[in-house]
């Protein structure tokens, strides 16, 4: 099936390199609004050919190459499946520094104040049911931010992309914290 | 696909092709199976494909299976595979004992096939850690088998189910064996078996249920019965309401209701682990297409009932839960050697990380990451002029090194002396398709490279490992508070260190009275570190930073001046 992808010009074997963008690795156009079915289909096609299970009994060199290439495809798949990592990949494609990564301090004071408020709200919740509602609210927020990021990307508005991305990061972090909090009850 | 059991002595397989077998190396029983033509065959040994995982000795030679009774042999050694070099019975290690079982299975498979067997797919609990996986590979090597692949038991079970039923959708594999519990959530589509999440407990299985029954008899009847009597009662109750028997002339009984009470906590524990797996994927019960029961302990009525109630679905039991794993392993062995249209995509079941400042774990590969995988992360030095760095690799879900499994330690040397934070040390974790880890480290400025394959280290006791797995989830909240406190401490140390050094270096830059204020602040912060109040420490850090800011600005001014006149900056 990789052969089909190759023939159709969807995947170029030369793009299966660690430095390739996750979109290029999986033969997809760089966009925030990826088609999850297409992503999965390409991922499965690539793994069918590259997974080390296909190289049992082959030379050590082939086995090692397969292990590496299969790993890169796995990582790219994970980056594209997760909306926050997908947004990050698009910022990198624009050649911009990713906010929050080392040497790129976060300069959005209003957002930081907002995050403090969210945190206080979370700490004040009394029951697992409250936490579930809280999570649902932030699930929606993450979805909205994704739509916002998608619009920013279409405009190639890197400044707004970074802002939307930062908000996505904090929303997903607060959702993780909420999960931890649920363990407390 | 039909399941055929081979009659003893029957050897109709004279294929010239080397056959690779599938082996379920279980805690209480092991099974070997292989594919011939379109069929899966399990190899019967002394009348049953279930070979007791018991090793005894007769005239100095190892005896495996029914010939070795629990009285003259040792059983359940799989539970010690995470401490592979410990001497158990007769001076043998769990690796050597497992190798004896594998040798015996290999021998019986060879007899059934009429040819030598050299290659195998061996199954391991999904929740087996790196050490236990390596130990399983070592045991196979001792038995003269080359391991084509280690596959996770629930994944193997899914393979046999999926192929038979051509199913699509999300499936739960609930695997309660003799010694371990695993639950995996798989997506089956287009011939791909994609594991989305897996969770488990390597200290929960039929053995624990037997023990609970023995304990119950001790408490109520003051009879210390053996495990096989407890097991007999338990197995009888899978199809009956009450059991009566005796042990050494003393009458014993057990009803279904009593058994249900005894195992209630075990069952609830497995159900809460099922909940975790769903949460990991963000799935809800109604997304689940089917639930597959694997492992002999799923024959218990209360287990079936609890699984049914939780998933609101009648579990699938049309394949023998004791043989389904070996069947899957045989299918995979066939697929790996003969080629196949199906593909297994599995995940790393436990998080992998390294130790950082303050005894904390920095996770590099989070659990449920698809394997194989390779992830690199950069770390830096903590002190000025630091030339060596210890890399301590750990596995587990907890935030603290002391509470995770220590896998390996090595020291990266010859880092060029630089100021703290300037070195760039890239640590790469590679997890192969067997779930086994290799770690390498590279100092990027000078390309100092050191590569190690993580080999088991045995510093952790059984109890420690147990704690590591049980507590990872339960104590998450407590961990976070402890972690924040340590981080605050590290932050305070850094500030104190740098302030003291700079005050000594440039005393002339201190304004009159400033030194007293700063020394006072240093003393207060140092004292607060002993009190363990995070908020207070944070407050004092902020306070001292503010107070020392003018001094810091003056120092920066001086160093710029120095640079302007071409002098080295201190």
XYZ file of C-alpha atoms in Angstrom:
755
model
C 0.000 0.000 0.000
C 2.974 2.285 0.514
C 3.617 1.574 -3.131
C 0.191 3.013 -3.894
C 0.953 6.092 -1.846
C 4.291 6.441 -3.610
C 2.752 5.981 -7.031
C 0.072 8.540 -6.317
C 2.799 10.986 -5.314
C 1.361 11.271 -1.801
C 4.459 10.075 -0.017
C 8.036 10.477 -1.146
C 10.353 7.908 0.435
C 13.007 10.638 0.584
C 10.826 12.569 3.025
C 11.050 9.833 5.631
C 13.782 11.630 7.517
C 13.918 12.810 11.121
C 14.144 16.461 10.127
C 11.092 16.330 7.839
C 7.943 18.026 9.041
C 5.349 15.609 10.418
C 3.028 16.608 7.571
C 5.628 15.730 4.945
C 6.383 12.447 6.709
C 2.753 11.431 6.532
C 2.128 12.777 3.058
C -0.342 15.470 4.125
C -0.674 19.134 3.258
C 0.314 21.316 6.218
C -2.975 22.478 7.698
C -4.578 22.551 11.103
C -7.775 20.956 9.798
C -6.435 17.535 8.949
C -8.754 14.734 7.951
C -8.324 12.176 10.755
C -9.336 9.303 8.484
C -6.761 10.284 5.890
C -4.093 10.693 8.593
C -4.829 7.244 9.912
C -4.905 5.697 6.467
C -1.518 7.154 5.524
C -0.091 6.197 8.914
C -1.242 2.604 8.569
C 0.032 2.377 4.975
C 3.475 3.613 6.013
C 3.694 1.333 9.035
C 2.609 -1.653 6.973
C 5.784 -1.178 4.972
C 8.194 0.269 7.527
C 7.374 -1.489 10.816
C 10.198 -3.755 12.101
C 7.745 -6.675 11.971
C 8.155 -6.491 8.201
C 11.933 -6.922 8.489
C 12.262 -9.979 10.708
C 15.140 -12.098 9.435
C 16.533 -9.326 7.218
C 20.018 -7.819 7.543
C 20.902 -5.855 10.655
C 21.178 -2.723 8.559
C 17.655 -3.121 7.189
C 16.268 -3.928 10.619
C 17.860 -0.806 12.070
C 16.635 1.438 9.256
C 13.139 0.086 9.655
C 13.212 0.705 13.387
C 14.306 4.306 12.852
C 11.883 5.104 10.055
C 9.002 3.446 11.848
C 9.860 5.528 14.942
C 9.845 8.787 13.008
C 6.491 7.944 11.491
C 5.129 7.102 14.951
C 6.315 10.428 16.323
C 4.940 12.386 13.376
C 1.612 10.614 13.774
C 1.468 11.558 17.447
C 2.268 15.181 16.616
C -0.491 15.406 14.056
C -3.098 13.587 16.093
C -2.790 15.948 19.055
C -4.209 19.433 18.276
C -1.691 21.273 20.455
C 1.321 19.487 18.955
C -0.178 19.972 15.501
C -0.400 23.730 16.082
C 3.199 23.680 17.315
C 4.319 21.911 14.134
C 2.675 24.614 12.006
C 4.445 27.376 13.941
C 7.729 25.590 13.298
C 6.895 25.300 9.605
C 6.598 29.095 9.537
C 10.172 29.165 10.817
C 9.116 30.885 14.026
C 10.189 30.199 17.608
C 7.658 28.224 19.613
C 6.398 30.273 22.565
C 7.124 28.700 25.908
C 10.128 26.759 24.630
C 13.548 27.660 25.978
C 14.806 31.176 25.199
C 11.283 32.222 24.189
C 9.719 33.745 27.276
C 5.973 34.074 27.500
C 4.960 37.712 27.344
C 1.216 37.544 27.563
C 0.440 38.998 30.972
C -3.326 38.957 30.446
C -3.220 35.250 29.640
C -1.146 34.494 32.736
C -3.686 36.305 34.889
C -6.450 34.321 33.227
C -4.600 31.052 33.886
C -4.297 31.977 37.572
C -8.045 32.482 37.671
C -8.683 29.101 36.034
C -6.391 27.478 38.547
C -8.240 29.075 41.433
C -11.538 27.949 39.953
C -10.193 24.391 39.669
C -8.883 24.380 43.224
C -12.289 25.491 44.481
C -14.150 22.565 42.908
C -15.747 20.235 45.421
C -16.580 16.954 43.651
C -15.464 14.758 40.741
C -18.679 15.787 38.971
C -17.630 19.443 39.182
C -14.255 18.521 37.718
C -15.943 16.676 34.848
C -18.034 19.765 34.053
C -14.921 21.894 34.281
C -13.161 19.568 31.816
C -16.078 19.685 29.383
C -16.001 23.457 29.457
C -12.296 23.458 28.641
C -12.750 20.774 26.005
C -15.052 23.230 24.208
C -12.579 26.017 24.735
C -9.795 23.938 23.212
C -11.998 23.233 20.218
C -12.750 26.939 19.759
C -9.071 27.800 20.045
C -8.365 25.196 17.385
C -10.795 26.926 15.034
C -9.168 30.236 15.857
C -5.699 28.817 15.199
C -6.894 27.336 11.932
C -8.100 30.775 10.779
C -4.788 32.339 11.874
C -2.895 29.700 9.902
C -4.912 30.341 6.776
C -3.924 34.000 7.021
C -0.358 32.956 7.860
C -0.685 35.393 10.755
C 2.185 34.120 12.878
C 1.597 36.547 15.739
C -1.991 35.394 16.222
C -0.980 31.766 15.678
C 1.439 32.064 18.578
C -1.214 33.644 20.764
C -3.806 30.994 19.985
C -1.205 28.281 20.486
C -0.195 29.630 23.900
C -3.813 29.598 24.975
C -4.172 26.027 23.726
C -1.131 25.018 25.778
C -2.571 26.492 28.945
C -6.028 25.060 28.343
C -4.597 21.575 27.808
C -2.398 21.959 30.894
C -5.333 22.942 33.061
C -7.214 19.906 31.747
C -4.309 17.689 32.775
C -4.291 19.308 36.212
C -8.021 18.663 36.437
C -7.385 14.973 35.768
C -4.819 14.935 38.598
C -7.221 16.747 40.860
C -9.849 14.066 40.240
C -7.512 11.522 41.806
C -7.653 13.511 45.038
C -11.308 12.885 45.800
C -9.950 -20.962 11.527
C -10.275 -24.246 13.393
C -8.587 -25.126 16.600
C -7.209 -28.627 16.455
C -5.581 -30.407 19.299
C -2.928 -32.817 18.230
C -3.058 -36.390 19.485
C 0.099 -37.595 21.217
C 2.464 -39.321 18.840
C 0.694 -37.946 15.814
C 3.181 -36.204 13.631
C 1.693 -35.397 10.295
C 3.732 -32.241 9.858
C 6.695 -32.916 7.674
C 7.038 -29.474 6.184
C 10.540 -28.583 5.036
C 10.076 -24.978 6.090
C 11.331 -24.062 9.532
C 8.357 -23.441 11.770
C 8.317 -20.575 14.242
C 6.186 -21.226 17.303
C 4.162 -19.010 19.606
C 4.666 -19.397 23.344
C 2.519 -18.114 26.166
C 4.936 -18.262 29.092
C 2.404 -17.970 31.889
C 2.631 -17.648 35.659
C 0.730 -20.877 36.352
C 0.539 -22.486 32.888
C 2.416 -22.219 29.628
C 1.187 -23.113 26.157
C 3.016 -23.601 22.870
C 1.209 -23.326 19.528
C 2.033 -23.088 15.835
C 0.382 -22.470 12.488
C 0.382 -25.074 9.753
C -1.545 -24.440 6.587
C -4.549 -22.439 7.692
C -4.840 -23.860 11.147
C -3.514 -23.158 14.605
C -2.412 -26.152 16.635
C -1.661 -26.186 20.322
C 0.772 -28.869 21.418
C -0.618 -31.277 24.010
C 1.746 -32.372 26.732
C 0.625 -35.283 28.909
C -2.939 -34.892 27.653
C -3.395 -31.130 27.864
C -1.971 -28.110 26.051
C -1.692 -26.383 29.427
C 1.746 -27.166 30.805
C 2.056 -26.191 34.472
C 4.848 -23.602 34.817
C 6.447 -25.664 37.546
C 10.065 -26.812 37.640
C 11.234 -29.638 39.888
C 14.321 -31.815 40.010
C 14.750 -35.549 39.754
C 18.252 -37.028 40.045
C 19.698 -33.599 39.411
C 17.764 -33.087 36.170
C 15.035 -30.490 35.750
C 11.475 -31.774 35.381
C 8.871 -29.423 33.956
C 5.089 -29.594 34.156
C 2.950 -32.277 35.723
C 5.962 -34.385 36.693
C 7.061 -31.607 39.012
C 4.615 -31.146 41.844
C 4.543 -27.897 43.768
C 6.007 -29.877 46.701
C 9.213 -30.872 44.959
C 9.427 -27.933 42.616
C 8.929 -24.236 42.305
C 6.062 -22.394 40.664
C 4.975 -18.818 39.944
C 8.571 -17.716 39.325
C 7.356 -15.441 36.534
C 6.445 -13.044 39.304
C 10.161 -12.601 39.950
C 11.209 -11.842 36.379
C 11.739 -8.224 37.359
C 14.483 -9.478 39.698
C 16.025 -11.880 37.222
C 19.229 -12.721 39.086
C 17.722 -13.601 42.439
C 18.284 -17.212 43.473
C 14.935 -18.887 44.130
C 15.063 -22.676 44.489
C 17.990 -25.033 44.047
C 20.109 -21.921 43.461
C 18.219 -21.192 40.248
C 17.198 -17.761 39.068
C 13.800 -16.887 37.554
C 15.564 -16.637 34.186
C 16.966 -20.165 34.492
C 13.628 -21.564 35.647
C 11.794 -19.876 32.767
C 14.447 -21.257 30.431
C 13.650 -24.793 31.685
C 9.962 -24.293 30.836
C 10.846 -22.905 27.412
C 13.216 -25.830 26.745
C 10.481 -28.287 27.601
C 7.923 -26.522 25.376
C 10.458 -26.400 22.552
C 11.084 -30.109 22.946
C 7.368 -30.991 22.833
C 6.785 -28.733 19.823
C 9.684 -30.415 18.034
C 8.196 -33.827 18.762
C 4.812 -32.742 17.410
C 6.313 -31.124 14.326
C 8.982 -33.717 13.625
C 11.570 -31.004 13.091
C 13.712 -28.686 15.132
C 12.267 -25.423 16.373
C 14.548 -22.433 16.751
C 12.370 -19.373 16.483
C 9.554 -18.181 18.677
C 7.270 -15.324 19.475
C 6.956 -15.151 23.260
C 4.231 -13.263 25.071
C 4.740 -11.089 28.143
C 2.274 -9.155 30.305
C 1.723 -5.725 28.794
C 2.711 -4.221 32.127
C 6.087 -6.031 32.273
C 8.883 -3.520 32.776
C 12.109 -3.290 30.811
C 14.010 -5.598 33.172
C 11.417 -8.372 32.951
C 11.329 -8.097 29.151
C 15.112 -8.377 28.940
C 14.976 -11.311 31.339
C 12.443 -13.074 29.108
C 14.738 -12.635 26.117
C 17.616 -14.020 28.212
C 15.560 -17.047 29.234
C 14.756 -17.782 25.582
C 18.434 -17.520 24.696
C 19.267 -20.007 27.477
C 16.656 -22.375 26.040
C 18.163 -22.153 22.564
C 15.315 -20.140 21.096
C 15.723 -17.001 19.083
C 12.990 -14.516 19.884
C 11.373 -13.102 16.750
C 9.372 -10.707 18.863
C 8.076 -10.266 22.388
C 4.402 -9.383 22.183
C 2.035 -8.265 24.885
C -0.413 -10.900 26.068
C -3.612 -8.866 25.528
C -2.406 -7.897 22.058
C -1.824 -11.545 21.214
C -5.327 -12.388 22.419
C -6.790 -9.611 20.260
C -4.969 -11.040 17.274
C -6.644 -14.428 17.595
C -10.042 -12.848 18.162
C -9.737 -10.234 15.453
C -8.744 -12.650 12.755
C -11.560 -15.018 13.560
C -14.190 -12.344 13.587
C -12.930 -9.754 11.101
C -14.014 -7.147 13.626
C -13.725 -3.397 13.278
C -13.903 -0.900 16.112
C -12.664 -0.426 19.670
C -12.111 -3.510 21.800
C -11.190 -4.037 25.419
C -8.997 -6.999 26.266
C -9.378 -7.882 29.936
C -6.613 -10.322 30.856
C -6.612 -11.738 34.380
C -4.034 -14.497 34.541
C -2.381 -16.511 37.278
C -0.137 -13.709 38.424
C -0.793 -10.563 36.434
C -3.616 -8.342 35.289
C -3.547 -6.386 32.031
C -6.165 -4.412 30.231
C -5.663 -3.038 26.739
C -7.812 -0.875 24.551
C -7.336 -1.683 20.872
C -8.645 -0.263 17.691
C -9.070 -2.776 14.906
C -9.404 -1.385 11.414
C -8.181 -2.293 7.939
C -6.326 -5.303 9.280
C -4.353 -3.156 11.728
C -4.424 -3.944 15.441
C -3.598 -0.636 17.015
C -3.160 -0.598 20.780
C -4.324 2.814 22.008
C -3.675 2.349 25.715
C -2.717 -0.321 28.172
C -2.695 -0.489 31.919
C -2.267 -3.202 34.483
C -0.957 -4.598 37.696
C 1.826 -7.164 37.697
C 0.892 -8.255 41.204
C -2.711 -9.241 40.716
C -3.922 -12.628 39.528
C -5.302 -16.051 40.328
C -2.481 -16.706 42.797
C -3.758 -13.856 44.954
C -7.266 -15.289 44.894
C -5.938 -18.699 45.995
C -4.067 -17.011 48.795
C -7.225 -15.212 49.921
C -9.053 -18.555 50.069
C -6.221 -20.159 52.070
C -6.270 -17.215 54.425
C -10.047 -17.528 54.829
C -9.738 -21.200 55.848
C -6.964 -20.359 58.256
C -9.110 -17.680 59.885
C -12.411 -19.560 60.011
C -11.363 -23.221 60.348
C -7.781 -22.886 61.525
C -6.708 -25.120 58.648
C -3.575 -24.253 56.697
C -4.485 -25.787 53.343
C -2.232 -25.831 50.283
C -2.675 -23.746 47.162
C -3.900 -26.575 44.971
C -6.843 -27.247 47.319
C -7.741 -23.552 47.206
C -7.447 -23.620 43.437
C -9.629 -26.718 43.213
C -12.366 -25.019 45.250
C -12.098 -21.846 43.165
C -12.282 -23.676 39.848
C -15.219 -25.797 41.028
C -17.137 -22.649 41.944
C -16.865 -21.379 38.337
C -19.722 -23.761 37.543
C -21.243 -24.594 40.946
C -22.707 -22.816 43.948
C -20.729 -24.523 46.682
C -17.669 -26.716 47.150
C -16.951 -29.299 49.805
C -13.650 -31.049 50.283
C -10.900 -31.764 52.735
C -7.247 -31.209 53.357
C -5.225 -33.796 55.314
C -8.449 -35.227 56.769
C -9.848 -31.853 57.802
C -13.177 -30.897 56.244
C -13.325 -27.653 54.267
C -16.042 -25.796 52.402
C -16.509 -22.693 50.302
C -19.656 -21.151 48.837
C -19.945 -18.874 45.860
C -21.081 -16.022 48.112
C -18.025 -16.459 50.366
C -15.706 -16.504 47.369
C -17.334 -13.367 45.970
C -16.710 -11.574 49.252
C -13.093 -12.693 49.300
C -12.321 -11.423 45.826
C -14.478 -8.309 45.813
C -11.500 -5.955 46.326
C -9.416 -7.666 43.607
C -12.241 -7.411 41.121
C -12.938 -3.765 41.948
C -9.267 -2.982 41.480
C -9.332 -4.465 37.970
C -12.475 -2.498 37.138
C -10.953 0.784 38.251
C -7.913 0.018 36.043
C -10.366 -0.488 33.146
C -11.734 2.984 33.891
C -8.238 4.423 33.693
C -7.611 2.918 30.284
C -10.810 4.478 28.950
C -9.829 7.846 30.439
C -6.343 7.632 28.872
C -7.885 7.425 25.428
C -10.785 9.746 26.171
C -13.231 6.975 25.282
C -16.526 6.206 26.967
C -18.153 2.828 27.583
C -20.485 3.190 24.604
C -17.531 3.542 22.209
C -16.506 -0.026 23.032
C -17.464 -2.588 20.418
C -16.614 -5.670 22.408
C -14.879 -6.969 25.517
C -12.636 -10.024 25.311
C -11.879 -12.094 28.405
C -8.448 -13.684 28.617
C -6.764 -15.740 31.341
C -8.051 -18.587 33.475
C -9.193 -16.281 36.281
C -11.849 -14.761 34.002
C -13.771 -18.038 34.389
C -14.860 -16.809 37.819
C -18.502 -15.835 37.752
C -18.033 -12.651 39.755
C -15.300 -11.457 37.371
C -17.554 -12.005 34.363
C -20.413 -10.249 36.119
C -18.317 -7.230 37.110
C -16.886 -6.821 33.592
C -20.340 -7.204 32.084
C -21.795 -4.621 34.475
C -19.021 -2.086 33.929
C -18.938 -2.240 30.130
C -22.679 -2.911 29.823
C -21.870 -5.699 27.398
C -21.768 -9.477 27.453
C -18.026 -10.311 27.277
C -16.764 -12.467 24.417
C -15.676 -15.881 25.622
C -15.929 -18.034 22.506
C -12.212 -18.837 22.577
C -10.633 -20.755 25.448
C -9.239 -17.996 27.715
C -6.277 -20.229 28.618
C -5.189 -20.759 25.008
C -6.102 -17.557 23.231
C -2.752 -15.878 24.014
C -0.639 -18.743 22.669
C -2.837 -18.901 19.570
C -2.226 -15.199 18.946
C 1.512 -15.686 19.464
C 1.492 -18.531 16.922
C -0.322 -16.324 14.413
C 2.246 -13.592 14.913
C 5.148 -16.049 14.580
C 3.636 -17.184 11.298
C 3.071 -13.594 10.143
C 6.639 -12.570 10.955
C 8.202 -15.490 9.100
C 5.759 -16.005 6.229
C 4.490 -12.464 5.728
C 1.034 -11.144 6.473
C -1.542 -8.533 5.631
C -2.198 -7.711 9.247
C -0.102 -5.437 11.403
C 0.257 -5.019 15.158
C 0.984 -1.534 16.457
C 1.699 -1.589 20.176
C 2.603 1.004 22.789
C 5.081 1.458 25.659
C 3.067 0.581 28.751
C 5.170 2.398 31.378
C 6.630 5.901 31.216
C 10.403 6.234 30.832
C 12.408 9.141 32.116
C 15.616 10.347 33.696
C 16.526 11.826 37.033
C 16.850 15.600 37.175
C 17.551 18.072 39.985
C 15.962 17.389 43.335
C 15.335 13.651 42.837
C 12.631 14.420 40.273
C 11.810 12.399 37.165
C 11.712 14.084 33.808
C 9.503 11.898 31.617
C 10.930 11.402 28.165
C 8.603 8.754 26.813
C 5.138 8.959 28.326
C 3.201 5.723 28.637
C 1.013 4.728 25.693
C 3.506 6.109 23.168
C 3.424 3.965 20.003
C 6.547 1.799 19.602
C 9.097 1.661 18.124
C 9.970 5.179 19.071
C 12.973 7.407 19.445
C 12.789 10.614 21.420
C 15.614 13.000 22.209
C 15.603 15.666 24.850
C 18.189 18.238 25.850
C 19.449 18.750 29.360
C 22.037 21.106 30.745
C 24.547 21.408 33.574
C 23.586 22.665 36.995
C 26.881 24.096 38.192
C 29.601 26.270 36.701
C 32.489 24.224 35.358
C 30.626 20.919 35.678
C 32.482 18.329 33.562
C 30.520 15.167 34.211
C 26.856 14.335 34.380
C 25.146 11.306 35.805
C 22.355 9.906 33.692
C 19.942 7.835 35.695
C 17.224 6.085 33.705
C 13.989 5.207 35.451
C 10.648 3.650 34.569
C 7.301 4.304 36.212
C 4.530 6.821 36.656
C 5.603 8.557 39.867
C 7.246 11.974 40.024
C 10.149 10.910 42.252
C 13.167 8.857 41.315
C 13.037 6.908 44.573
C 9.527 5.720 43.731
C 10.219 4.584 40.183
C 12.089 1.552 38.928
C 15.772 2.317 38.477
C 16.841 0.813 35.146
C 20.393 2.044 34.692
C 22.910 4.689 35.617
C 25.868 5.956 33.670
C 28.131 8.973 33.736
C 28.757 11.197 30.755
C 32.284 12.559 31.213
C 34.558 15.083 29.489
C 31.933 17.787 29.220
C 33.955 20.959 28.542
C 33.816 23.287 31.549
C 31.194 25.966 30.915
C 28.942 28.172 33.000
C 25.889 26.447 34.449
C 23.211 26.027 31.826
C 25.486 26.391 28.783
C 26.193 22.732 28.002
C 23.724 20.978 25.742
C 23.362 17.310 26.570
C 21.045 15.380 24.333
C 19.655 12.191 25.817
C 18.004 9.836 23.333
C 15.644 7.037 24.288
C 15.020 4.312 21.734
C 12.310 1.769 22.461
C 12.238 -1.112 19.987
C 9.242 -3.142 18.842
C 9.744 -5.546 21.794
C 9.333 -2.649 24.201
C 13.018 -2.796 25.184
C 14.929 0.421 25.766
C 18.328 1.732 24.639
C 19.584 5.062 25.955
C 22.363 7.199 24.590
C 23.707 10.601 25.556
C 25.566 13.186 23.546
C 27.141 16.490 24.575
C 26.345 18.529 21.490
C 29.092 21.144 21.669
C 31.984 18.668 21.708
C 30.085 15.612 20.461
C 31.012 13.550 23.506
C 28.887 10.461 22.988
C 28.131 7.546 25.235
C 25.749 4.824 24.298
C 24.421 2.155 26.608
C 21.810 -0.512 26.342
C 19.839 -0.380 29.515
C 20.649 -3.491 31.498
C 18.710 -4.456 34.552
C 19.867 -3.101 37.884
C 18.558 -4.820 40.942
C 18.416 -2.128 43.567
C 14.674 -2.252 43.930
C 12.940 -4.694 46.226
C 9.767 -6.511 45.318
C 7.817 -4.335 47.710
C 9.256 -1.202 46.128
C 8.156 -2.260 42.679
C 4.721 -3.124 43.953
C 4.452 0.306 45.489
C 5.670 1.944 42.310
C 2.836 0.445 40.316
C -0.004 0.704 42.811
C 0.725 4.177 43.983
C 1.479 5.848 40.683
C -2.114 6.819 40.236
C -3.435 6.956 43.747
C -0.852 9.324 45.088
C -0.579 11.609 42.081
C -1.922 14.569 44.017
C 0.425 14.159 46.939
C 3.315 13.856 44.487
C 2.546 17.168 42.887
C 2.643 19.031 46.195
C 5.929 17.341 47.116
C 7.316 18.118 43.685
C 6.383 21.798 43.905
C 8.107 22.022 47.266
C 11.300 20.505 45.873
C 11.200 22.838 42.895
C 10.824 25.817 45.197
C 13.828 24.537 47.168
C 15.940 24.221 44.022
C 14.954 27.723 42.976
C 15.874 29.071 46.399
C 19.252 27.293 46.304
C 20.086 28.782 42.940
C 19.255 32.295 44.114
C 21.202 31.890 47.371
C 24.198 30.416 45.574
C 24.414 33.155 42.971
C 23.786 35.981 45.416
C 26.464 34.792 47.842
C 29.030 34.349 45.060
C 28.382 37.735 43.520
C 28.413 39.524 46.867
C 31.835 38.050 47.492
C 33.036 38.913 43.985
C 31.914 42.545 43.915
C 31.639 43.762 47.522
C 32.441 47.312 46.435
C 29.196 47.492 44.437
C 27.095 47.128 47.590
C 25.596 50.372 48.843
C 25.870 51.229 52.517
C 23.347 49.158 54.490
C 22.497 47.023 51.467
C 24.767 44.199 52.569
C 22.982 43.928 55.906
C 19.561 43.815 54.246
C 20.639 41.131 51.772
C 22.371 39.009 54.416
C 19.230 39.213 56.516
C 17.152 38.076 53.499
C 19.560 35.194 52.843
C 19.313 34.049 56.440
C 15.501 34.150 56.458
C 15.258 32.217 53.184
C 17.779 29.613 54.362
C 15.802 29.135 57.540
C 12.487 28.749 55.649
C 13.982 25.872 53.633
C 13.989 23.772 56.787
C 10.336 24.497 57.469
C 8.980 22.997 54.235
C 6.311 25.631 53.615
C 6.229 26.110 49.873
C 4.213 29.334 49.855
C 6.549 30.903 52.372
C 9.656 29.850 50.419
C 8.167 31.261 47.215
C 7.347 34.536 48.945
C 10.844 34.892 50.379
C 12.456 34.109 47.009
C 10.440 36.890 45.435
C 11.298 39.237 48.273
C 15.022 38.561 48.123
C 15.100 38.813 44.313
C 13.482 42.236 44.497
C 15.861 43.414 47.197
C 18.930 42.212 45.306
C 17.846 43.580 41.949
C 19.617 46.964 42.177
C 22.860 45.191 43.092
C 22.441 42.780 40.179
C 21.868 45.705 37.805
C 25.045 47.382 39.009
C 26.977 44.162 38.359
C 25.617 43.907 34.836
C 26.597 47.536 34.269
C 30.131 46.797 35.400
C 30.511 43.748 33.179
C 29.309 45.694 30.145
C 31.855 48.348 30.932
C 34.547 45.728 31.204
C 33.557 44.249 27.871
C 33.723 47.694 26.294
C 37.303 48.066 27.391
C 38.087 44.542 26.169
C 38.522 42.898 29.510
C 37.298 39.442 30.276
C 34.063 39.207 32.198
C 34.266 37.336 35.439
